[in-house]
């Protein structure tokens, strides 16, 4: 069952990661998200102490910090390191799990986030009349994109953790490849 689930693009390799990989990934991911989202939650804390916001809920204050498309920028910031991790040439023994799919989703997400942020900014430049876009829908999409970006970043961290584990077979793989190539090149009897 684990092998079958492991073949599903993007999420499959998560089933082949160990519990230790996931626990370590959760720790790293939590720090990343806490630091990356500091402008949102710190703004809520600061806004909540003003008398004018006394009757405003924390959820509404949080919502006010993302109305201009800021979650699109957050998403791009979370996605950026995936490019570096997946494209790391130092890892030759193992390919990055679902690397092509991660890169595909990275590019699509980056295009969506960048485009919608630009549209929201263009809309705000046209004053109260705007361009006639549904800002609530754009903010809703920004929450979805931030969720996708966070999921992809977590998976990338977990997969990278699993790649950093070496088994005896992994350590001997280079030697075995050399032996096989040598035997093929020079014949088995030499």
XYZ file of C-alpha atoms in Angstrom:
190
model
C 0.000 0.000 0.000
C 2.828 2.378 0.918
C 4.567 1.714 -2.419
C 1.342 2.381 -4.333
C 0.689 5.622 -2.430
C 4.328 6.606 -2.944
C 3.782 6.775 -6.719
C 1.168 9.549 -6.518
C 2.708 12.769 -7.890
C 3.519 15.512 -5.375
C 2.025 13.892 -2.241
C 3.149 10.306 -2.811
C 6.699 10.671 -1.551
C 5.292 11.965 1.750
C 4.225 8.383 2.475
C 7.797 7.172 2.049
C 9.210 9.737 4.493
C 9.785 8.504 8.013
C 7.993 9.901 11.053
C 11.320 11.451 12.048
C 11.471 13.251 8.665
C 7.962 14.643 9.175
C 8.621 15.760 12.766
C 11.802 17.524 11.699
C 10.011 19.071 8.712
C 7.180 20.351 10.930
C 9.731 22.039 13.206
C 11.556 23.704 10.297
C 8.328 24.622 8.530
C 6.849 26.192 11.679
C 9.838 28.473 12.062
C 9.684 29.402 8.374
C 5.971 30.233 8.459
C 6.213 32.138 11.751
C 9.008 34.303 10.363
C 7.439 34.719 6.907
C 4.057 35.712 8.309
C 5.364 38.139 10.924
C 3.893 41.137 9.072
C 0.407 39.647 9.404
C 0.311 38.511 13.021
C 2.465 41.344 14.353
C 0.194 43.856 12.612
C -2.804 42.254 14.324
C -1.117 42.539 17.716
C -0.228 46.180 17.154
C -3.611 47.110 15.656
C -5.449 45.437 18.545
C -4.007 47.812 21.147
C -5.453 50.940 19.527
C -8.693 52.214 21.077
C -10.219 52.734 17.644
C -9.989 48.947 17.048
C -11.443 47.930 20.420
C -14.639 46.540 18.891
C -12.900 44.913 15.906
C -12.310 41.166 16.181
C -8.833 39.696 15.751
C -10.098 37.841 12.654
C -11.237 41.106 11.077
C -7.918 42.739 11.923
C -6.102 39.814 10.327
C -8.353 40.072 7.279
C -7.496 43.762 6.949
C -3.799 42.890 6.631
C -4.363 40.763 3.505
C -6.928 42.831 1.591
C -4.339 44.291 -0.780
C -3.082 40.950 -2.068
C -0.311 40.580 0.481
C -0.866 36.813 0.652
C 0.218 36.584 -2.977
C 3.575 38.083 -2.003
C 3.736 35.771 1.035
C 3.075 32.785 -1.259
C 5.860 33.763 -3.625
C 8.252 34.156 -0.710
C 7.356 30.702 0.616
C 7.689 29.142 -2.847
C 11.051 30.668 -3.780
C 13.340 28.330 -1.809
C 11.681 25.298 -3.407
C 13.464 26.219 -6.635
C 16.852 26.101 -4.924
C 16.170 22.892 -3.001
C 14.787 20.927 -5.955
C 17.412 22.125 -8.418
C 20.370 21.404 -6.094
C 23.011 19.761 -8.285
C 25.018 18.472 -5.320
C 22.588 15.579 -4.882
C 23.483 13.144 -7.662
C 22.762 9.792 -6.001
C 19.003 10.371 -5.674
C 16.574 12.461 -7.667
C 14.356 14.825 -5.729
C 10.950 13.152 -5.200
C 8.296 14.613 -7.508
C 10.799 17.300 -8.516
C 9.291 17.907 -11.954
C 5.791 18.143 -10.512
C 6.968 20.499 -7.768
C 8.664 22.719 -10.342
C 5.532 22.704 -12.518
C 3.312 23.739 -9.592
C 5.911 26.280 -8.518
C 5.814 27.986 -11.917
C 2.007 27.884 -12.178
C 1.610 29.214 -8.623
C 4.154 31.956 -9.206
C 2.351 33.059 -12.385
C -1.042 33.083 -10.661
C 0.246 34.939 -7.590
C 2.244 37.493 -9.559
C -0.578 38.146 -12.016
C -3.324 38.515 -9.427
C -1.179 40.751 -7.237
C -0.504 42.985 -10.257
C -4.238 43.084 -11.040
C -5.069 44.069 -7.458
C -2.449 46.812 -7.549
C -3.727 48.082 -10.914
C -7.233 48.081 -9.454
C -6.131 50.155 -6.457
C -4.484 52.729 -8.765
C -7.860 53.488 -10.338
C -9.321 54.797 -7.090
C -12.812 54.034 -5.835
C -14.115 52.941 -9.256
C -11.319 50.441 -9.798
C -11.276 48.060 -12.747
C -14.406 46.199 -11.781
C -12.782 43.155 -10.191
C -14.248 41.076 -7.382
C -11.797 41.910 -4.621
C -13.350 39.388 -2.217
C -12.787 36.635 -4.777
C -9.174 37.746 -5.244
C -8.589 37.669 -1.470
C -10.208 34.221 -1.312
C -7.881 33.009 -4.071
C -4.932 34.484 -2.159
C -5.822 32.318 0.862
C -5.949 29.237 -1.372
C -2.637 30.108 -3.009
C -1.013 30.661 0.393
C -2.306 27.239 1.474
C -0.924 25.581 -1.660
C 2.410 27.365 -1.232
C 2.661 26.253 2.397
C 1.793 22.656 1.474
C 4.420 22.597 -1.291
C 7.030 24.121 1.010
C 6.298 21.595 3.758
C 6.518 18.688 1.312
C 9.782 20.034 -0.073
C 11.272 20.260 3.419
C 10.093 16.729 4.300
C 11.422 15.277 1.029
C 14.740 17.040 1.516
C 14.955 15.562 5.021
C 14.312 12.078 3.626
C 17.057 12.553 1.044
C 19.566 13.471 3.724
C 19.227 9.994 5.247
C 21.755 7.520 3.919
C 21.464 3.766 4.046
C 24.285 1.310 3.506
C 22.989 0.800 -0.042
C 23.119 4.546 -0.686
C 26.706 4.734 0.488
C 27.701 1.755 -1.669
C 25.716 2.847 -4.742
C 28.595 4.851 -6.227
C 31.021 1.995 -5.735
C 28.589 -0.489 -7.276
C 27.970 1.786 -10.276
C 31.720 2.057 -10.797
C 32.150 -1.740 -10.583
C 29.348 -2.319 -13.074
C 30.702 0.269 -15.510
C 34.243 -1.138 -15.160
C 33.026 -4.704 -15.736
C 31.062 -3.640 -18.800
C 33.952 -1.663 -20.217
C 36.708 -4.229 -19.548
C 34.860 -7.498 -19.510
C 34.038 -9.587 -16.499
C 37.094 -11.847 -16.836
C 39.685 -9.055 -16.454
